[in-house]
Amino acid sequence: MHRRQLLTGLAGVAFVLPLALGRQDAGAASGLTLSPSIIERQAAKGRVGQITITNGLSRTVDVRVAARPWLQSRTGAVTPDRSRSLTGVKLSTRSFALPARGSRTVRVDLTSMPSTGSLYGNAEFIATPRGQKKGQVKVSYRLIGALRLNPSTARRRLRVQAGTAAVRSRVLQLSVRNAGNTAAPITGTYRLANAAGSRSGSIQAVRVLPGYAVDVPVLSTRGFNRGTYTLTARLSQGGRVVANVKRQVVVGG
C-alpha cells in the first residue's frame, strides 16, 4: 500500500494514510486492505456494490466508515472532503470492531438518483488500533476506496471549457474545466509555435471531476527561447473532440 496524502488521478487505489505521526510498526499500514479498491458502474438507484476491509494487523482495530465527496485541487490531486457526506449514498454500517486477521464487508447503496445522472466520491475507512499507550500520540489509518457512478449513455454530457494558458515552473499548463457530468479522462493534442518553429505532441490524460478546473500540463518549456508563442490544442473526452483551443503564451517572460 502507498502512503500518500492525496489520491492522484482518481485511480481508485485504496491508500492507507496515517492520520497522526507517531511510532508504529514498520509496514503496519500494509496490513490493512480494501477490496475492491474501486467500485465503478452506471449510476442507478439501489445496490451499488460492497467493500471488504481486511485487518492483517496483530490486534483489533476500531473502524469508522463514511461516504465522502471528493475535493480536487488545480493540480488534479483529489482528497476526501471530510466536512461533508456523499449525498444519496447509504452504507450498511458506520462503525465496528475488526479483530486481528479478520474482515468485514460494508454494503453501498444509492438511495436516490443525483440530478446530474452521475456521482463521484469515496468510501473512507478510519481504523484505529487498540492497545495504544496512554500519553503517546494515537495512530489511526485511513483507507480510501473510490466510488465512480457514471451517467448512462443517454444522460452523458460531455462539455469542457478551456481557460487560460500559462507557464509555471517551466511547464506550459492549460486550465481545463469539466462542465459535463462524467469523469472520463480528458486528453488531446497540441502544437506550440512561433516564427522560429514549432513543437507538437500529445496531452497526457487527466481526470477532471465534474464542476472542477485543473491546470493540465501540456509540455515542458525547458530549452525554449524567450518569446510569445501560439498554442493550438484539441481536447477529447469519451472518444469525442470537446474543445478546440488557441491561446497566446509568453515563455520566459
PDB file of C-alpha atoms in Angstrom:
ATOM      1  CA  MET A   1       0.000   0.000   0.000  1.00  0.00           C
ATOM      2  CA  HIS A   2       1.166   3.528  -0.637  1.00  0.00           C
ATOM      3  CA  ARG A   3       1.283   6.249   1.985  1.00  0.00           C
ATOM      4  CA  ARG A   4       0.165   9.396   0.246  1.00  0.00           C
ATOM      5  CA  GLN A   5      -1.629  12.490   1.440  1.00  0.00           C
ATOM      6  CA  LEU A   6      -3.509  12.827  -1.854  1.00  0.00           C
ATOM      7  CA  LEU A   7      -5.061  10.432  -4.386  1.00  0.00           C
ATOM      8  CA  THR A   8      -3.767  11.277  -7.815  1.00  0.00           C
ATOM      9  CA  GLY A   9      -5.717  10.795 -10.968  1.00  0.00           C
ATOM     10  CA  LEU A  10      -8.717   9.159  -9.346  1.00  0.00           C
ATOM     11  CA  ALA A  11      -7.057   5.846  -9.874  1.00  0.00           C
ATOM     12  CA  GLY A  12      -9.203   4.182  -7.243  1.00  0.00           C
ATOM     13  CA  VAL A  13      -6.327   2.635  -5.304  1.00  0.00           C
ATOM     14  CA  ALA A  14      -7.063   2.132  -1.606  1.00  0.00           C
ATOM     15  CA  PHE A  15      -4.482   4.225   0.188  1.00  0.00           C
ATOM     16  CA  VAL A  16      -3.637   3.808   3.860  1.00  0.00           C
ATOM     17  CA  LEU A  17      -2.878   7.188   5.397  1.00  0.00           C
ATOM     18  CA  PRO A  18      -1.520   7.735   8.923  1.00  0.00           C
ATOM     19  CA  LEU A  19      -3.719  10.451  10.488  1.00  0.00           C
ATOM     20  CA  ALA A  20      -1.195  11.245  13.188  1.00  0.00           C
ATOM     21  CA  LEU A  21       2.566  10.997  13.371  1.00  0.00           C
ATOM     22  CA  GLY A  22       3.817   8.597  15.993  1.00  0.00           C
ATOM     23  CA  ARG A  23       5.725   5.386  16.490  1.00  0.00           C
ATOM     24  CA  GLN A  24       4.357   2.451  14.592  1.00  0.00           C
ATOM     25  CA  ASP A  25       5.480  -0.959  13.440  1.00  0.00           C
ATOM     26  CA  ALA A  26       7.268  -0.887  10.104  1.00  0.00           C
ATOM     27  CA  GLY A  27       4.870  -1.868   7.357  1.00  0.00           C
ATOM     28  CA  ALA A  28       1.831  -1.694   9.634  1.00  0.00           C
ATOM     29  CA  ALA A  29      -0.113   0.232   7.030  1.00  0.00           C
ATOM     30  CA  SER A  30       0.174  -2.622   4.555  1.00  0.00           C
ATOM     31  CA  GLY A  31      -1.708  -4.861   6.988  1.00  0.00           C
ATOM     32  CA  LEU A  32      -4.987  -3.048   6.297  1.00  0.00           C
ATOM     33  CA  THR A  33      -6.587  -3.501   2.893  1.00  0.00           C
ATOM     34  CA  LEU A  34      -9.775  -2.774   0.969  1.00  0.00           C
ATOM     35  CA  SER A  35     -11.257  -4.928  -1.771  1.00  0.00           C
ATOM     36  CA  PRO A  36     -12.266  -3.786  -4.262  1.00  0.00           C
ATOM     37  CA  SER A  37     -10.382  -0.505  -4.164  1.00  0.00           C
ATOM     38  CA  ILE A  38     -12.798   0.999  -6.666  1.00  0.00           C
ATOM     39  CA  ILE A  39     -16.478   0.486  -7.432  1.00  0.00           C
ATOM     40  CA  GLU A  40     -17.381   1.639 -10.923  1.00  0.00           C
ATOM     41  CA  ARG A  41     -20.737   1.161 -12.597  1.00  0.00           C
ATOM     42  CA  GLN A  42     -23.589   3.066 -14.175  1.00  0.00           C
ATOM     43  CA  ALA A  43     -25.463   5.208 -11.679  1.00  0.00           C
ATOM     44  CA  ALA A  44     -28.759   3.563 -10.720  1.00  0.00           C
ATOM     45  CA  LYS A  45     -30.846   3.595  -7.572  1.00  0.00           C
ATOM     46  CA  GLY A  46     -30.321   0.543  -5.387  1.00  0.00           C
ATOM     47  CA  ARG A  47     -27.314  -1.583  -4.601  1.00  0.00           C
ATOM     48  CA  VAL A  48     -24.023  -0.155  -5.827  1.00  0.00           C
ATOM     49  CA  GLY A  49     -21.676  -2.820  -4.504  1.00  0.00           C
ATOM     50  CA  GLN A  50     -19.744  -3.824  -1.420  1.00  0.00           C
ATOM     51  CA  ILE A  51     -16.301  -3.200   0.015  1.00  0.00           C
ATOM     52  CA  THR A  52     -14.427  -5.598   2.276  1.00  0.00           C
ATOM     53  CA  ILE A  53     -11.847  -4.338   4.759  1.00  0.00           C
ATOM     54  CA  THR A  54      -9.287  -6.865   5.993  1.00  0.00           C
ATOM     55  CA  ASN A  55      -7.217  -6.414   9.134  1.00  0.00           C
ATOM     56  CA  GLY A  56      -3.817  -8.031   8.744  1.00  0.00           C
ATOM     57  CA  LEU A  57      -2.538  -6.492  11.959  1.00  0.00           C
ATOM     58  CA  SER A  58      -1.965  -8.467  15.146  1.00  0.00           C
ATOM     59  CA  ARG A  59      -4.564  -6.529  17.144  1.00  0.00           C
ATOM     60  CA  THR A  60      -8.159  -5.383  16.937  1.00  0.00           C
ATOM     61  CA  VAL A  61      -8.923  -2.092  15.222  1.00  0.00           C
ATOM     62  CA  ASP A  62     -11.961   0.139  15.696  1.00  0.00           C
ATOM     63  CA  VAL A  63     -13.295   1.197  12.302  1.00  0.00           C
ATOM     64  CA  ARG A  64     -15.456   4.160  11.307  1.00  0.00           C
ATOM     65  CA  VAL A  65     -16.854   4.377   7.778  1.00  0.00           C
ATOM     66  CA  ALA A  66     -18.241   7.336   5.839  1.00  0.00           C
ATOM     67  CA  ALA A  67     -19.117   8.128   2.236  1.00  0.00           C
ATOM     68  CA  ARG A  68     -17.498  11.407   1.175  1.00  0.00           C
ATOM     69  CA  PRO A  69     -17.402  13.607  -1.916  1.00  0.00           C
ATOM     70  CA  TRP A  70     -14.034  14.477  -3.436  1.00  0.00           C
ATOM     71  CA  LEU A  71     -12.178  17.766  -3.348  1.00  0.00           C
ATOM     72  CA  GLN A  72      -9.928  18.364  -6.362  1.00  0.00           C
ATOM     73  CA  SER A  73      -7.074  20.856  -6.485  1.00  0.00           C
ATOM     74  CA  ARG A  74      -5.811  22.749  -9.515  1.00  0.00           C
ATOM     75  CA  THR A  75      -3.028  20.161  -9.816  1.00  0.00           C
ATOM     76  CA  GLY A  76      -5.606  17.407 -10.333  1.00  0.00           C
ATOM     77  CA  ALA A  77      -4.931  15.771  -6.962  1.00  0.00           C
ATOM     78  CA  VAL A  78      -8.012  14.660  -5.034  1.00  0.00           C
ATOM     79  CA  THR A  79      -8.738  14.107  -1.365  1.00  0.00           C
ATOM     80  CA  PRO A  80     -11.921  13.269   0.568  1.00  0.00           C
ATOM     81  CA  ASP A  81     -13.979  16.240   1.728  1.00  0.00           C
ATOM     82  CA  ARG A  82     -14.238  15.308   5.398  1.00  0.00           C
ATOM     83  CA  SER A  83     -16.621  18.184   6.120  1.00  0.00           C
ATOM     84  CA  ARG A  84     -19.446  16.604   4.114  1.00  0.00           C
ATOM     85  CA  SER A  85     -21.180  13.299   3.470  1.00  0.00           C
ATOM     86  CA  LEU A  86     -21.840  11.983  -0.024  1.00  0.00           C
ATOM     87  CA  THR A  87     -25.492  12.767  -0.701  1.00  0.00           C
ATOM     88  CA  GLY A  88     -27.644   9.818  -1.730  1.00  0.00           C
ATOM     89  CA  VAL A  89     -25.204   7.107  -0.621  1.00  0.00           C
ATOM     90  CA  LYS A  90     -26.031   4.790   2.291  1.00  0.00           C
ATOM     91  CA  LEU A  91     -23.589   2.415   3.979  1.00  0.00           C
ATOM     92  CA  SER A  92     -24.747  -0.746   5.751  1.00  0.00           C
ATOM     93  CA  THR A  93     -22.719   0.156   8.840  1.00  0.00           C
ATOM     94  CA  ARG A  94     -20.898   3.200  10.158  1.00  0.00           C
ATOM     95  CA  SER A  95     -18.669   1.716  12.867  1.00  0.00           C
ATOM     96  CA  PHE A  96     -17.481  -1.666  14.111  1.00  0.00           C
ATOM     97  CA  ALA A  97     -14.629  -3.513  15.794  1.00  0.00           C
ATOM     98  CA  LEU A  98     -12.486  -5.607  13.459  1.00  0.00           C
ATOM     99  CA  PRO A  99     -10.439  -8.340  15.164  1.00  0.00           C
ATOM    100  CA  ALA A 100      -6.907  -9.240  14.177  1.00  0.00           C
ATOM    101  CA  ARG A 101      -6.779 -11.216  10.898  1.00  0.00           C
ATOM    102  CA  GLY A 102     -10.495 -10.581  10.450  1.00  0.00           C
ATOM    103  CA  SER A 103     -12.514  -8.971   7.667  1.00  0.00           C
ATOM    104  CA  ARG A 104     -15.838  -7.142   7.353  1.00  0.00           C
ATOM    105  CA  THR A 105     -17.951  -6.307   4.309  1.00  0.00           C
ATOM    106  CA  VAL A 106     -19.764  -2.981   4.008  1.00  0.00           C
ATOM    107  CA  ARG A 107     -22.623  -2.666   1.545  1.00  0.00           C
ATOM    108  CA  VAL A 108     -23.013   0.519  -0.510  1.00  0.00           C
ATOM    109  CA  ASP A 109     -26.447   1.635  -1.773  1.00  0.00           C
ATOM    110  CA  LEU A 110     -27.607   4.607  -3.826  1.00  0.00           C
ATOM    111  CA  THR A 111     -30.827   5.786  -2.181  1.00  0.00           C
ATOM    112  CA  SER A 112     -31.659   8.481  -4.733  1.00  0.00           C
ATOM    113  CA  MET A 113     -30.515   9.341  -8.228  1.00  0.00           C
ATOM    114  CA  PRO A 114     -28.438  12.525  -8.447  1.00  0.00           C
ATOM    115  CA  SER A 115     -29.919  15.186 -10.700  1.00  0.00           C
ATOM    116  CA  THR A 116     -26.739  15.169 -12.786  1.00  0.00           C
ATOM    117  CA  GLY A 117     -27.101  11.460 -13.549  1.00  0.00           C
ATOM    118  CA  SER A 118     -23.673  10.664 -12.103  1.00  0.00           C
ATOM    119  CA  LEU A 119     -21.877  10.628  -8.764  1.00  0.00           C
ATOM    120  CA  TYR A 120     -18.190  10.564  -7.852  1.00  0.00           C
ATOM    121  CA  GLY A 121     -16.907  10.117  -4.328  1.00  0.00           C
ATOM    122  CA  ASN A 122     -15.271   7.683  -1.947  1.00  0.00           C
ATOM    123  CA  ALA A 123     -15.778   5.375   0.988  1.00  0.00           C
ATOM    124  CA  GLU A 124     -13.470   6.434   3.802  1.00  0.00           C
ATOM    125  CA  PHE A 125     -12.453   3.881   6.444  1.00  0.00           C
ATOM    126  CA  ILE A 126     -10.722   5.164   9.598  1.00  0.00           C
ATOM    127  CA  ALA A 127      -9.064   2.307  11.501  1.00  0.00           C
ATOM    128  CA  THR A 128      -7.663   2.874  14.999  1.00  0.00           C
ATOM    129  CA  PRO A 129      -5.668   0.019  16.567  1.00  0.00           C
ATOM    130  CA  ARG A 130      -6.492  -0.814  20.166  1.00  0.00           C
ATOM    131  CA  GLY A 131      -3.900  -1.086  22.908  1.00  0.00           C
ATOM    132  CA  GLN A 132      -2.045   2.137  22.192  1.00  0.00           C
ATOM    133  CA  LYS A 133      -0.234   3.529  25.212  1.00  0.00           C
ATOM    134  CA  LYS A 134      -1.698   6.498  27.031  1.00  0.00           C
ATOM    135  CA  GLY A 135       0.293   9.699  26.778  1.00  0.00           C
ATOM    136  CA  GLN A 136       1.532   8.914  23.275  1.00  0.00           C
ATOM    137  CA  VAL A 137       0.163  10.231  20.024  1.00  0.00           C
ATOM    138  CA  LYS A 138      -2.654   7.948  18.923  1.00  0.00           C
ATOM    139  CA  VAL A 139      -2.185   6.492  15.443  1.00  0.00           C
ATOM    140  CA  SER A 140      -5.077   5.815  13.089  1.00  0.00           C
ATOM    141  CA  TYR A 141      -5.098   4.738   9.458  1.00  0.00           C
ATOM    142  CA  ARG A 142      -7.290   5.961   6.651  1.00  0.00           C
ATOM    143  CA  LEU A 143      -8.193   3.677   3.755  1.00  0.00           C
ATOM    144  CA  ILE A 144      -9.981   5.177   0.786  1.00  0.00           C
ATOM    145  CA  GLY A 145     -11.925   3.334  -1.890  1.00  0.00           C
ATOM    146  CA  ALA A 146     -13.260   5.198  -4.925  1.00  0.00           C
ATOM    147  CA  LEU A 147     -16.948   5.258  -5.909  1.00  0.00           C
ATOM    148  CA  ARG A 148     -17.397   6.031  -9.581  1.00  0.00           C
ATOM    149  CA  LEU A 149     -21.057   6.035 -10.662  1.00  0.00           C
ATOM    150  CA  ASN A 150     -21.104   7.038 -14.306  1.00  0.00           C
ATOM    151  CA  PRO A 151     -24.017   8.509 -16.269  1.00  0.00           C
ATOM    152  CA  SER A 152     -25.917   6.338 -18.720  1.00  0.00           C
ATOM    153  CA  THR A 153     -25.154   6.828 -22.400  1.00  0.00           C
ATOM    154  CA  ALA A 154     -28.427   8.690 -22.827  1.00  0.00           C
ATOM    155  CA  ARG A 155     -27.634  11.095 -19.985  1.00  0.00           C
ATOM    156  CA  ARG A 156     -23.907  11.509 -20.566  1.00  0.00           C
ATOM    157  CA  ARG A 157     -22.978  15.137 -21.144  1.00  0.00           C
ATOM    158  CA  LEU A 158     -19.509  15.914 -22.477  1.00  0.00           C
ATOM    159  CA  ARG A 159     -18.597  19.553 -22.022  1.00  0.00           C
ATOM    160  CA  VAL A 160     -15.150  21.007 -21.417  1.00  0.00           C
ATOM    161  CA  GLN A 161     -14.237  24.675 -21.027  1.00  0.00           C
ATOM    162  CA  ALA A 162     -10.656  25.723 -21.727  1.00  0.00           C
ATOM    163  CA  GLY A 163      -9.334  28.738 -19.841  1.00  0.00           C
ATOM    164  CA  THR A 164      -6.013  30.498 -19.747  1.00  0.00           C
ATOM    165  CA  ALA A 165      -2.675  29.035 -20.753  1.00  0.00           C
ATOM    166  CA  ALA A 166       0.420  29.966 -18.762  1.00  0.00           C
ATOM    167  CA  VAL A 167       3.923  28.770 -17.992  1.00  0.00           C
ATOM    168  CA  ARG A 168       4.540  27.814 -14.368  1.00  0.00           C
ATOM    169  CA  SER A 169       7.823  26.318 -13.169  1.00  0.00           C
ATOM    170  CA  ARG A 170       8.830  25.832 -16.817  1.00  0.00           C
ATOM    171  CA  VAL A 171       5.734  23.806 -17.641  1.00  0.00           C
ATOM    172  CA  LEU A 172       3.069  25.091 -20.019  1.00  0.00           C
ATOM    173  CA  GLN A 173      -0.330  24.493 -18.425  1.00  0.00           C
ATOM    174  CA  LEU A 174      -3.831  24.896 -19.809  1.00  0.00           C
ATOM    175  CA  SER A 175      -6.728  25.498 -17.434  1.00  0.00           C
ATOM    176  CA  VAL A 176      -9.486  22.963 -18.191  1.00  0.00           C
ATOM    177  CA  ARG A 177     -12.894  22.962 -16.520  1.00  0.00           C
ATOM    178  CA  ASN A 178     -15.217  19.959 -16.674  1.00  0.00           C
ATOM    179  CA  ALA A 179     -18.708  21.382 -17.207  1.00  0.00           C
ATOM    180  CA  GLY A 180     -20.170  17.974 -18.046  1.00  0.00           C
ATOM    181  CA  ASN A 181     -21.269  15.067 -15.850  1.00  0.00           C
ATOM    182  CA  THR A 182     -18.623  12.412 -16.409  1.00  0.00           C
ATOM    183  CA  ALA A 183     -15.112  11.968 -15.035  1.00  0.00           C
ATOM    184  CA  ALA A 184     -13.922  10.216 -18.184  1.00  0.00           C
ATOM    185  CA  PRO A 185     -10.272  11.176 -18.826  1.00  0.00           C
ATOM    186  CA  ILE A 186      -9.582  14.310 -20.839  1.00  0.00           C
ATOM    187  CA  THR A 187      -6.720  14.090 -23.300  1.00  0.00           C
ATOM    188  CA  GLY A 188      -5.704  15.762 -26.530  1.00  0.00           C
ATOM    189  CA  THR A 189      -3.026  17.028 -28.875  1.00  0.00           C
ATOM    190  CA  TYR A 190      -1.149  20.324 -29.036  1.00  0.00           C
ATOM    191  CA  ARG A 191       1.052  22.463 -31.262  1.00  0.00           C
ATOM    192  CA  LEU A 192       3.194  25.276 -29.866  1.00  0.00           C
ATOM    193  CA  ALA A 193       4.665  27.568 -32.498  1.00  0.00           C
ATOM    194  CA  ASN A 194       6.307  30.903 -33.249  1.00  0.00           C
ATOM    195  CA  ALA A 195       8.244  32.309 -36.195  1.00  0.00           C
ATOM    196  CA  ALA A 196      11.278  30.184 -35.350  1.00  0.00           C
ATOM    197  CA  GLY A 197       9.496  26.831 -35.453  1.00  0.00           C
ATOM    198  CA  SER A 198       7.033  24.593 -33.689  1.00  0.00           C
ATOM    199  CA  ARG A 199       6.632  21.553 -31.488  1.00  0.00           C
ATOM    200  CA  SER A 200       3.652  19.206 -31.310  1.00  0.00           C
ATOM    201  CA  GLY A 201       2.627  16.214 -29.267  1.00  0.00           C
ATOM    202  CA  SER A 202       0.006  14.564 -27.083  1.00  0.00           C
ATOM    203  CA  ILE A 203      -1.508  15.817 -23.834  1.00  0.00           C
ATOM    204  CA  GLN A 204      -1.403  13.199 -21.099  1.00  0.00           C
ATOM    205  CA  ALA A 205      -4.845  12.025 -19.973  1.00  0.00           C
ATOM    206  CA  VAL A 206      -6.180  13.702 -16.821  1.00  0.00           C
ATOM    207  CA  ARG A 207      -9.396  13.037 -14.906  1.00  0.00           C
ATOM    208  CA  VAL A 208     -11.199  16.245 -14.007  1.00  0.00           C
ATOM    209  CA  LEU A 209     -14.201  15.914 -11.713  1.00  0.00           C
ATOM    210  CA  PRO A 210     -17.452  17.496 -12.898  1.00  0.00           C
ATOM    211  CA  GLY A 211     -17.567  21.100 -11.736  1.00  0.00           C
ATOM    212  CA  TYR A 212     -13.823  21.368 -11.148  1.00  0.00           C
ATOM    213  CA  ALA A 213     -10.993  23.008 -13.084  1.00  0.00           C
ATOM    214  CA  VAL A 214      -7.463  21.618 -13.361  1.00  0.00           C
ATOM    215  CA  ASP A 215      -4.292  23.171 -14.741  1.00  0.00           C
ATOM    216  CA  VAL A 216      -3.424  20.446 -17.233  1.00  0.00           C
ATOM    217  CA  PRO A 217       0.300  20.081 -18.062  1.00  0.00           C
ATOM    218  CA  VAL A 218       0.861  20.382 -21.810  1.00  0.00           C
ATOM    219  CA  LEU A 219       4.648  20.313 -22.183  1.00  0.00           C
ATOM    220  CA  SER A 220       7.916  21.391 -20.601  1.00  0.00           C
ATOM    221  CA  THR A 221       9.290  24.692 -21.874  1.00  0.00           C
ATOM    222  CA  ARG A 222      12.892  23.907 -20.960  1.00  0.00           C
ATOM    223  CA  GLY A 223      15.133  24.796 -23.874  1.00  0.00           C
ATOM    224  CA  PHE A 224      12.601  27.150 -25.481  1.00  0.00           C
ATOM    225  CA  ASN A 225      13.745  30.634 -26.459  1.00  0.00           C
ATOM    226  CA  ARG A 226      12.094  33.535 -24.688  1.00  0.00           C
ATOM    227  CA  GLY A 227       9.175  34.990 -26.600  1.00  0.00           C
ATOM    228  CA  THR A 228       5.496  34.791 -27.467  1.00  0.00           C
ATOM    229  CA  TYR A 229       4.131  31.521 -28.845  1.00  0.00           C
ATOM    230  CA  THR A 230       0.788  30.354 -30.170  1.00  0.00           C
ATOM    231  CA  LEU A 231      -0.699  27.282 -28.523  1.00  0.00           C
ATOM    232  CA  THR A 232      -3.200  25.313 -30.569  1.00  0.00           C
ATOM    233  CA  ALA A 233      -4.814  22.358 -28.810  1.00  0.00           C
ATOM    234  CA  ARG A 234      -7.604  19.885 -29.415  1.00  0.00           C
ATOM    235  CA  LEU A 235      -9.148  18.286 -26.334  1.00  0.00           C
ATOM    236  CA  SER A 236     -11.011  14.969 -26.346  1.00  0.00           C
ATOM    237  CA  GLN A 237     -13.183  13.139 -23.829  1.00  0.00           C
ATOM    238  CA  GLY A 238     -15.129   9.923 -24.170  1.00  0.00           C
ATOM    239  CA  GLY A 239     -13.864   9.443 -27.723  1.00  0.00           C
ATOM    240  CA  ARG A 240     -15.121  12.852 -28.878  1.00  0.00           C
ATOM    241  CA  VAL A 241     -13.477  16.189 -29.556  1.00  0.00           C
ATOM    242  CA  VAL A 242     -14.841  18.530 -26.886  1.00  0.00           C
ATOM    243  CA  ALA A 243     -12.780  21.700 -27.367  1.00  0.00           C
ATOM    244  CA  ASN A 244     -10.527  23.415 -29.878  1.00  0.00           C
ATOM    245  CA  VAL A 245      -8.206  25.912 -28.221  1.00  0.00           C
ATOM    246  CA  LYS A 246      -5.971  28.719 -29.455  1.00  0.00           C
ATOM    247  CA  ARG A 247      -4.026  30.824 -26.961  1.00  0.00           C
ATOM    248  CA  GLN A 248      -1.071  33.224 -26.933  1.00  0.00           C
ATOM    249  CA  VAL A 249       1.588  32.200 -24.419  1.00  0.00           C
ATOM    250  CA  VAL A 250       4.650  34.060 -23.163  1.00  0.00           C
ATOM    251  CA  VAL A 251       7.631  31.800 -22.481  1.00  0.00           C
ATOM    252  CA  GLY A 252      10.477  33.052 -20.328  1.00  0.00           C
ATOM    253  CA  GLY A 253       8.820  36.398 -19.611  1.00  0.00           C
TER     254      GLY A 253
END
